CSV table of C-alpha atoms and ligand atoms in Angstrom, one decimal:
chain,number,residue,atom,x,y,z
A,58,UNK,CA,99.0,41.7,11.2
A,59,UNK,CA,100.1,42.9,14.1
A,60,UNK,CA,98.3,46.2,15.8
A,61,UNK,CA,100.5,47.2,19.0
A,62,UNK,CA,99.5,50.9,21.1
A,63,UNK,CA,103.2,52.0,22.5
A,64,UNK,CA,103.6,53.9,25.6
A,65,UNK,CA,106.5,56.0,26.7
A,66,UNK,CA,107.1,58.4,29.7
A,67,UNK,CA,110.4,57.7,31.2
A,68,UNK,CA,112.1,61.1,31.2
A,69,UNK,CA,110.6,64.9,29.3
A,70,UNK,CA,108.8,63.3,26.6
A,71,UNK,CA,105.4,62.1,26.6
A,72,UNK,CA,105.2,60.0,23.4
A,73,UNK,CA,102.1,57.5,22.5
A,74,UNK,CA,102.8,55.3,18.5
A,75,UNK,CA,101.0,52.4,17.0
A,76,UNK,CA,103.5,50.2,15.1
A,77,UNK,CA,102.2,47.0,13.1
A,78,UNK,CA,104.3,44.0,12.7
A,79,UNK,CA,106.9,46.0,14.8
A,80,UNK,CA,108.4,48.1,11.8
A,81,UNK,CA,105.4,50.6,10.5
A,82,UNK,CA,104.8,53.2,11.9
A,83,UNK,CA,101.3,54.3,11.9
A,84,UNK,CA,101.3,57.1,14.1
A,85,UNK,CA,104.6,58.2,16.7
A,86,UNK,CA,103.2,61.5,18.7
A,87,UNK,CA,105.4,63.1,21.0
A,88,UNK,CA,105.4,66.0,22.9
A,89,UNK,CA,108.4,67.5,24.4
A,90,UNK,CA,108.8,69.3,27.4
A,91,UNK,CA,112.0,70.7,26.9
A,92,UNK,CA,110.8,74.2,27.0
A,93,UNK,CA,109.8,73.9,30.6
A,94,UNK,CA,112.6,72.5,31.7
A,95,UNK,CA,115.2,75.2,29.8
A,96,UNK,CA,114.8,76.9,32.2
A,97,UNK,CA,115.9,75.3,35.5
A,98,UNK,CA,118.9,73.6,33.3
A,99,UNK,CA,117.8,70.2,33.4
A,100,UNK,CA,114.9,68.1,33.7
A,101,UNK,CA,112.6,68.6,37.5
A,102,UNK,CA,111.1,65.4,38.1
A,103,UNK,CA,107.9,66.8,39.5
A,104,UNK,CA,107.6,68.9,36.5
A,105,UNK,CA,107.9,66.4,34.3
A,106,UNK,CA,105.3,63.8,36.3
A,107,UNK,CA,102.9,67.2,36.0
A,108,UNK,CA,103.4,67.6,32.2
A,109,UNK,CA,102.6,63.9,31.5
A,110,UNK,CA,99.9,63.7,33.4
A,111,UNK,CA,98.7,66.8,31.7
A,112,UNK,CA,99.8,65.7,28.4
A,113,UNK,CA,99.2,62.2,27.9
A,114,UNK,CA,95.3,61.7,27.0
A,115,UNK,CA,95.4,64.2,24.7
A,116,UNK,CA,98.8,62.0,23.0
A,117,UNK,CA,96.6,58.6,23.0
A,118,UNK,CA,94.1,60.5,21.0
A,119,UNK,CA,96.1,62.3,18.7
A,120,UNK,CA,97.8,58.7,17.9
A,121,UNK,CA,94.7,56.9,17.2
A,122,UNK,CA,93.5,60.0,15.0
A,123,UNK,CA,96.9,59.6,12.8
A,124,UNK,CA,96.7,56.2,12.9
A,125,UNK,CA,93.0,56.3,12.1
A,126,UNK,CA,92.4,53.1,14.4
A,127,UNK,CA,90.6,52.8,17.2
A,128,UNK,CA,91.2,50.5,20.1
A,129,UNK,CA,89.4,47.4,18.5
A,130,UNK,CA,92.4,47.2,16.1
A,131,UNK,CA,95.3,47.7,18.3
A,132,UNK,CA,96.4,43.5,20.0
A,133,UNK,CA,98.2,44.7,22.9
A,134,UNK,CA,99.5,47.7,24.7
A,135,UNK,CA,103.0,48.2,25.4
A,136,UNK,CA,104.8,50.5,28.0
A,137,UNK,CA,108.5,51.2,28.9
A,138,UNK,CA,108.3,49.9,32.7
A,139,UNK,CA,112.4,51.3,33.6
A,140,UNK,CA,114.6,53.0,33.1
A,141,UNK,CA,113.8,56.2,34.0
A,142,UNK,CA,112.2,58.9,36.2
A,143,UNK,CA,110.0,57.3,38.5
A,144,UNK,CA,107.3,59.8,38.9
A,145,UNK,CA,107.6,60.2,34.8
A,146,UNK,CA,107.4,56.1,34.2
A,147,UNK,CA,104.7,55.9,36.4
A,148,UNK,CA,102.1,58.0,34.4
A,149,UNK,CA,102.4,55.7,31.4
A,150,UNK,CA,102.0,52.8,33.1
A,151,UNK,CA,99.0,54.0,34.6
A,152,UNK,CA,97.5,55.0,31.3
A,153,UNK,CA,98.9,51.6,29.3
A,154,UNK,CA,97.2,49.5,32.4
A,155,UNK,CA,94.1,51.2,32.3
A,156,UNK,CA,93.7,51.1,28.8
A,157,UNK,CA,94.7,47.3,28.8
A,158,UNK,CA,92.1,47.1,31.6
A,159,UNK,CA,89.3,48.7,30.0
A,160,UNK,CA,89.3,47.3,26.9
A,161,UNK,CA,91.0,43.4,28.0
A,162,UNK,CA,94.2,43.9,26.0
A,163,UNK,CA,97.4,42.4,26.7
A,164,UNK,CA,100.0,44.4,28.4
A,165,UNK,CA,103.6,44.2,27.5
A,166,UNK,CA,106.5,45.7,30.1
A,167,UNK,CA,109.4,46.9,27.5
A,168,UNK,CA,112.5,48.1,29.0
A,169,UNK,CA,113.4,51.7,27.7
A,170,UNK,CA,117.0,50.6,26.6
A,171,UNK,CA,115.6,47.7,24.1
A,172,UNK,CA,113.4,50.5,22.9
A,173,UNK,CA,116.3,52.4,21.9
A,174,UNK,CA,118.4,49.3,19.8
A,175,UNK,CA,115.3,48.7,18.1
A,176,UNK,CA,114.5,51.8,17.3
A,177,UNK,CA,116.6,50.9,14.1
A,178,UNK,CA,113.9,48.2,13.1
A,179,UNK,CA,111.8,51.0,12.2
A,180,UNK,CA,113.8,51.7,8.9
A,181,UNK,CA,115.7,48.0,8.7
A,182,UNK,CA,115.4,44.3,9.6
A,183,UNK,CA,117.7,42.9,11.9
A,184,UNK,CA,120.2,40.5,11.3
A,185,UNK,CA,121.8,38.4,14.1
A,186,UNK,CA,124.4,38.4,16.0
A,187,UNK,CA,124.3,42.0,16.5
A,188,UNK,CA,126.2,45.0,18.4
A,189,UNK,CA,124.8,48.2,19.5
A,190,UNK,CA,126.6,51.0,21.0
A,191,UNK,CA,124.0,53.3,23.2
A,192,UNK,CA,124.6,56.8,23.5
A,193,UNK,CA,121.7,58.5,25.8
A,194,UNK,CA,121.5,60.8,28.6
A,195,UNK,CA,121.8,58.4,31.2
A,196,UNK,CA,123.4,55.7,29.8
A,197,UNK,CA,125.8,54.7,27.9
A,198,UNK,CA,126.7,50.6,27.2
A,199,UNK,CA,127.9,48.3,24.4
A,200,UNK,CA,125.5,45.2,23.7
A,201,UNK,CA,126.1,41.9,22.4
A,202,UNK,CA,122.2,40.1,20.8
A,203,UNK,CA,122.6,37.1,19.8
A,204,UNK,CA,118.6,36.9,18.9
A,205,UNK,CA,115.9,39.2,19.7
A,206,UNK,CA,115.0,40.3,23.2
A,207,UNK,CA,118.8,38.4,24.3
A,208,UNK,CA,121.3,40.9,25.8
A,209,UNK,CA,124.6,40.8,26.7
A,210,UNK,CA,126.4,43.3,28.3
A,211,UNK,CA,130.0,43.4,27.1
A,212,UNK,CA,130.7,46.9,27.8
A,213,UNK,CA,129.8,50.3,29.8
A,214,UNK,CA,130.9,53.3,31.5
A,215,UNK,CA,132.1,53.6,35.2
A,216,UNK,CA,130.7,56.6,36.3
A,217,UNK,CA,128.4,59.4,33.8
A,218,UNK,CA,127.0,58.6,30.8
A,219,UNK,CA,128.3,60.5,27.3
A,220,UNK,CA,124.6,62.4,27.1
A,221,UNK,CA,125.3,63.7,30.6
A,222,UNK,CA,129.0,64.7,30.2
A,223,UNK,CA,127.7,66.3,26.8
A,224,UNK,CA,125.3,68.1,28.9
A,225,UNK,CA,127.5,69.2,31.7
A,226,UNK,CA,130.4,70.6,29.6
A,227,UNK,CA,127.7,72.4,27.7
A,228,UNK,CA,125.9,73.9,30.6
A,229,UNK,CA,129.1,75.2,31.6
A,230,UNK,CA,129.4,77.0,28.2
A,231,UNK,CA,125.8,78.7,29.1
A,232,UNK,CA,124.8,76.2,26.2
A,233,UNK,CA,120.7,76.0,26.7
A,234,UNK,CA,119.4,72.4,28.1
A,235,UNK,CA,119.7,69.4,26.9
A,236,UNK,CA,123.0,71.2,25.3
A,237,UNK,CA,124.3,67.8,23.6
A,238,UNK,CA,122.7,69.4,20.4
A,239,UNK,CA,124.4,72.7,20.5
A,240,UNK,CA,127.2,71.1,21.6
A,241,UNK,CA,127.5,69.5,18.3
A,242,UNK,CA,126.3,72.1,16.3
A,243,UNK,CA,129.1,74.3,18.2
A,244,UNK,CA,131.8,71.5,17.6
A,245,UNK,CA,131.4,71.6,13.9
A,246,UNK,CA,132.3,75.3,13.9
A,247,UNK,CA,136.1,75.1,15.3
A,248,UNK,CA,139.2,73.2,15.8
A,249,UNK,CA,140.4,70.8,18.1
A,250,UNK,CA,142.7,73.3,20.1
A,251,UNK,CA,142.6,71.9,23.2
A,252,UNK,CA,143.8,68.9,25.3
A,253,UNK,CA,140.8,66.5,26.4
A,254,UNK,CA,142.6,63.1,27.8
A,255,UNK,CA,141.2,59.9,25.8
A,256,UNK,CA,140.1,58.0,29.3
A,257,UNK,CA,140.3,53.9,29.2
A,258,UNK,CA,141.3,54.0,25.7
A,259,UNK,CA,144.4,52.0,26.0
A,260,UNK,CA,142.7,49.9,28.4
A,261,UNK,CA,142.4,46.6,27.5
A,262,UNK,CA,138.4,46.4,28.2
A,263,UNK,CA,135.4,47.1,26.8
A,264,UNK,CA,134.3,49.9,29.4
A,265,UNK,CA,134.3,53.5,29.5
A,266,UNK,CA,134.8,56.7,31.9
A,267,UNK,CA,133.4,60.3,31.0
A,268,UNK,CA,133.3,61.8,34.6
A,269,UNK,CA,137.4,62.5,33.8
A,270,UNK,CA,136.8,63.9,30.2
A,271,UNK,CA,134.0,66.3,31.7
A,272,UNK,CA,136.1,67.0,35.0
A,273,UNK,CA,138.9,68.1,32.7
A,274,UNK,CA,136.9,70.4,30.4
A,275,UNK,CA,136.2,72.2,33.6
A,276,UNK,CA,139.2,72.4,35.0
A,277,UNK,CA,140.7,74.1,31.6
A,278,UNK,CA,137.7,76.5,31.9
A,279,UNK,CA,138.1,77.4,35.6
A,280,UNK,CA,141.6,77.7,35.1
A,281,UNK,CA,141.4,80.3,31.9
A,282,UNK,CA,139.0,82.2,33.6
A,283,UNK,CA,141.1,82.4,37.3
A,284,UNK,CA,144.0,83.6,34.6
A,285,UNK,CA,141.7,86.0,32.9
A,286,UNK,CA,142.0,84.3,29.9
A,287,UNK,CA,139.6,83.6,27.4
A,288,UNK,CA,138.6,80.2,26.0
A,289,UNK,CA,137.6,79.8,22.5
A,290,UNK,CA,133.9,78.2,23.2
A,291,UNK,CA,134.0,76.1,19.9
A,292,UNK,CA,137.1,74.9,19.7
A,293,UNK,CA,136.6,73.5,23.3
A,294,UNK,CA,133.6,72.3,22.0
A,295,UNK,CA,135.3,70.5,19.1
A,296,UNK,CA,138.3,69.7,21.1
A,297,UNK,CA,135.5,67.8,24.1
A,298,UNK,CA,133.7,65.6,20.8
A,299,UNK,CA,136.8,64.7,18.7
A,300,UNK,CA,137.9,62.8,22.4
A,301,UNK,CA,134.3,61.4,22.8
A,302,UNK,CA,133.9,59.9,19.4
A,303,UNK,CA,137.7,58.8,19.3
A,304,UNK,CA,137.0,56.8,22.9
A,305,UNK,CA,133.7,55.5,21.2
A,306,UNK,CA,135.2,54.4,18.0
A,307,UNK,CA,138.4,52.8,19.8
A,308,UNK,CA,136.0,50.9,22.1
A,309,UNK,CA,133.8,50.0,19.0
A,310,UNK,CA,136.4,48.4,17.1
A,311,UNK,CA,138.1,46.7,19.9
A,312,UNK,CA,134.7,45.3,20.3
A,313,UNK,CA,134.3,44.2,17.5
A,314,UNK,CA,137.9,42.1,17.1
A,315,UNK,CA,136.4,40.2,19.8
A,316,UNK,CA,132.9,39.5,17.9
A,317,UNK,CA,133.9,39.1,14.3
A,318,UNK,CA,130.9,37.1,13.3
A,319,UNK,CA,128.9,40.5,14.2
A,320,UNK,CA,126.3,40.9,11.3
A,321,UNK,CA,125.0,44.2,12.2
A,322,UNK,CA,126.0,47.2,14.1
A,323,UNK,CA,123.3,49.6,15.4
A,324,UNK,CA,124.2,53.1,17.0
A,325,UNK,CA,121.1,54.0,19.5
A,326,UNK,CA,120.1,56.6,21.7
A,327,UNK,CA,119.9,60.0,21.7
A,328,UNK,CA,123.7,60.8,21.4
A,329,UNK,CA,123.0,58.9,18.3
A,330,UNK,CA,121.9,62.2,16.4
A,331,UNK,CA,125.6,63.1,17.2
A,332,UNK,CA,126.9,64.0,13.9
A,333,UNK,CA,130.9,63.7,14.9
A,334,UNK,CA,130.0,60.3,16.3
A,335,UNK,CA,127.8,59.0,13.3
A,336,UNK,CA,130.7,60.1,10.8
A,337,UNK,CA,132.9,58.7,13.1
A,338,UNK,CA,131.5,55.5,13.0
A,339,UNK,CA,130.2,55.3,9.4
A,340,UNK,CA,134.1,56.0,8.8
A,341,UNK,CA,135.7,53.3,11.4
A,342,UNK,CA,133.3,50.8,10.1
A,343,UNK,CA,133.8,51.2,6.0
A,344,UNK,CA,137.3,51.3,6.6
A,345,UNK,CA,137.6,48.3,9.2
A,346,UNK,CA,134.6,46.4,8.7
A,347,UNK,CA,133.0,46.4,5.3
A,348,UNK,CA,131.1,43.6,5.7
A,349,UNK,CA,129.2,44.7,8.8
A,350,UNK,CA,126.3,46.9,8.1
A,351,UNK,CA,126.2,49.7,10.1
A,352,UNK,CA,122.5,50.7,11.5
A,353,UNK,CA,121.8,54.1,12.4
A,354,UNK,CA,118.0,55.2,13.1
A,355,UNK,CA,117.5,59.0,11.4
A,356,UNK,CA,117.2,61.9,13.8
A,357,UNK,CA,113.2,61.9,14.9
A,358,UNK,CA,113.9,58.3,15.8
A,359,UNK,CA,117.7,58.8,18.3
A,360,UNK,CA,115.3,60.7,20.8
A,361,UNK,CA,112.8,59.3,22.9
A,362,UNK,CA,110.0,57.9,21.4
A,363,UNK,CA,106.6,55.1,22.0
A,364,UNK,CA,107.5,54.2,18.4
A,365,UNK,CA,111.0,52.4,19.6
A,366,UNK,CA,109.2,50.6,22.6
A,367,UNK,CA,106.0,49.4,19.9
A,368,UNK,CA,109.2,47.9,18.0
A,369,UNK,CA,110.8,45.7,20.9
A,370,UNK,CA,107.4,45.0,22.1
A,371,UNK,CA,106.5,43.3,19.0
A,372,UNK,CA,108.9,40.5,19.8
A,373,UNK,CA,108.0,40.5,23.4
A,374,UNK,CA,104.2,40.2,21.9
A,375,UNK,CA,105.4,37.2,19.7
A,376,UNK,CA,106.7,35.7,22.5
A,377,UNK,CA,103.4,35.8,24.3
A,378,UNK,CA,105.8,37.9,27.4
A,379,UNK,CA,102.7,39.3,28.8
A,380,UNK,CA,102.7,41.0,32.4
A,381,UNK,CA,99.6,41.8,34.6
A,382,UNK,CA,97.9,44.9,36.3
A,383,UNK,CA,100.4,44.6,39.0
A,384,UNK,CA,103.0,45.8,36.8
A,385,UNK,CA,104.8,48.9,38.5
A,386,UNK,CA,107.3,51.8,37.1
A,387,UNK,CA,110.8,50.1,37.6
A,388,UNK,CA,113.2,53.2,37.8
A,389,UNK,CA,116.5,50.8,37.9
A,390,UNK,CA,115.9,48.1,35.2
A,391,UNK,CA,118.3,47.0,33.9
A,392,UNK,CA,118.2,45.7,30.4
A,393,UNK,CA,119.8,41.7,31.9
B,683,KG4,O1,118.0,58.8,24.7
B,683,KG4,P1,117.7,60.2,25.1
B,683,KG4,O2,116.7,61.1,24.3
B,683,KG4,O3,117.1,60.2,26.6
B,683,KG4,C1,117.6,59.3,27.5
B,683,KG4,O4,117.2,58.1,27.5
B,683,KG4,O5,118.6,59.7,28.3
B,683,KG4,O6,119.1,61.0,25.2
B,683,KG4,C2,119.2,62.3,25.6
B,683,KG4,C3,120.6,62.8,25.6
B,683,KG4,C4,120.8,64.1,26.2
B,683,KG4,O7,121.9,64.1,27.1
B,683,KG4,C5,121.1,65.0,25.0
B,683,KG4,O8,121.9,66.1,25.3
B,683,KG4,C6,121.8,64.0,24.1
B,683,KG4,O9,121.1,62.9,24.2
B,683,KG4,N1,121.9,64.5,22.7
B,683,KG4,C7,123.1,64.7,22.0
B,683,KG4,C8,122.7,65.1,20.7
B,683,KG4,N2,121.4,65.1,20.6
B,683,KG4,C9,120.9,64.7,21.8
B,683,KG4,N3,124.4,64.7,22.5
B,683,KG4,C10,125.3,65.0,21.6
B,683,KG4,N4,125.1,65.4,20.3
B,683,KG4,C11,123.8,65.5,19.9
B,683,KG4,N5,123.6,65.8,18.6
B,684,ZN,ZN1,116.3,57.4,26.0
């Protein structure tokens, strides 16, 4: 049995888990500081370094407590190393390395990006070769595994990220930060009345572009409001997810034409929780794909989380990928 301590602090949550064997979780604390970022629209990086530094003893307590362990059962720590907020990564590496320090533990670098594909090995075992789409704030990329820990890159966007577009076009609609959330809640309440262009679809790639999607939905806003017209918040809403999840889908499926031997598909991130895009996909895939079983980690576990990063550590731990107390927050990493 397998005891790891998980550390994560790349963006506005400071989260501390202990996962055993990878897939139980013993305890997943996180503490969000959303509420002190509401207000400025959007996460301030010296805010958030401030409210992790504040935050995170008290975290690695509270996970031990729920855990009931203590540090002589936990194997090795893990941390997310990149990618991130560099001020906000670098707090939990400071507390993993100390920790791993103190009491001679191993110390395992996990890229936050892994973190968020295996977040589904909390509820599922996976099955290789896999696909994952993720959806999160800043990123947004379609991977290829052929085992665990082996990426391949076969897709990703140009320019923004779907979380961020999500988060722009709400902003604009005075939606409260992050407004992906209310965006969806708001796009289940109308219809798609307006024209949002489907960018790259027809393209004959894997990649995507939401700078265009977002640029338009501000356009159509400036433009109503310069006529003194009025836009229908929710139906722009609706009209801004139905083209996200169509461009997703497409991109999906034309993905997956060129991978039919995929096993498993797994939908990560935080645009995960997305509930036009999960129906969208469950949809695509029963109708398309039957055979391939569609992975998609419940709500507490699309966010950011240390339990995700204690999953893909677990393999990194098997593989004995250990780093040493010169490991720094890497703000860039990329996930190959
Ligand atoms: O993975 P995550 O928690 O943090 C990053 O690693 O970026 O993703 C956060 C992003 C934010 O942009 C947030 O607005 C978006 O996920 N998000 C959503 C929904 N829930 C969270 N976007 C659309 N619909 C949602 N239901
Ligand atoms: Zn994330």
């Amino acid at each position: 049995m397998t005891r790891i301590l998980s550390v994560e602090s790349s963006c506005d949550e400071t989260s501390v888990a202990i996962i055993e064997d990878g897939s139980t979780i013993l305890s997943n604390i996180i503490a969000s500081q959303v509420k002190s970022h509401v207000r400025f629209g959007g996460v301030v990086p010296e805010v958030a370094s401030r409210h992790h530094v504040e935050q995170i003893t008290q975290v690695i307590d509270l996970a031990f407590e729920e855990a009931d362990s203590t540090i002589d059962d936990i194997d090795a720590i893990a941390v997310t190393e990149g990618p991130g907020l560099v001020g906000a990564l670098l707090i939990g590496v400071t507390a993993a390395k100390t920790l791993a320090f103190i009491h001679d533990k191993p110390l395992i670098a996990t890229n936050h990006l892994a973190g968020h594909i295996y977040a589904s090995q909390l509820e599922n075992e996976l099955s290789f070769p896999l696909m994952s789409l993720i959806v999160s704030g800043g990123h947004t990329e379609l991977i290829y595994m052929k085992d665990h820990l082996d990426f391949e890159i076969i897709g990703e966007t140009q320019d923004d990220a779907v979380g961020e577009a999500y988060d722009k076009v709400g902003r604009l609609l005075d939606l409260p930060y992050p407004a992906g959330k209310h965006m969806d809640v708001l796009a289940n309440t109308g219809v798609a009345e307006y024209n949002v262009p489907r960018a790259m679809i027809n393209e004959d790639n894997l990649d995507f572009s939401f700078s265009g999607m977002k640029s338009a939905v501000m356009n159509l806003v400036h433009n109503a409001n310069q006529r003194g017209e009025s836009i229908n918040h929710a139906n722009l809403a609706t009209s801004f997810q139905e083209a996200v999840v169509e461009v997703l889908v497409t991109k999906v499926l034309k993905a997956l034409e060129t991978h039919p031997e995929t096993k498993q598909f797994i939908l990560a991130g935080g645009v995960a929780a997305n509930s036009g895009l999960r129906n969208g996909l469950t949809n695509a895939l029963a109708e398309h794909h039957p055979d391939i079983e569609l992975l998609i980690p419940p709500l507490r576990l699309c966010g950011d989380n240390a339990a995700m990063i204690g999953a893909a550590a677990y393999h990194q731990y098997q593989e004995q990928e250990f780093t040493d107390l010169s490991l720094n927050a890497n703000p860039g990493l990329a996930l190959v």
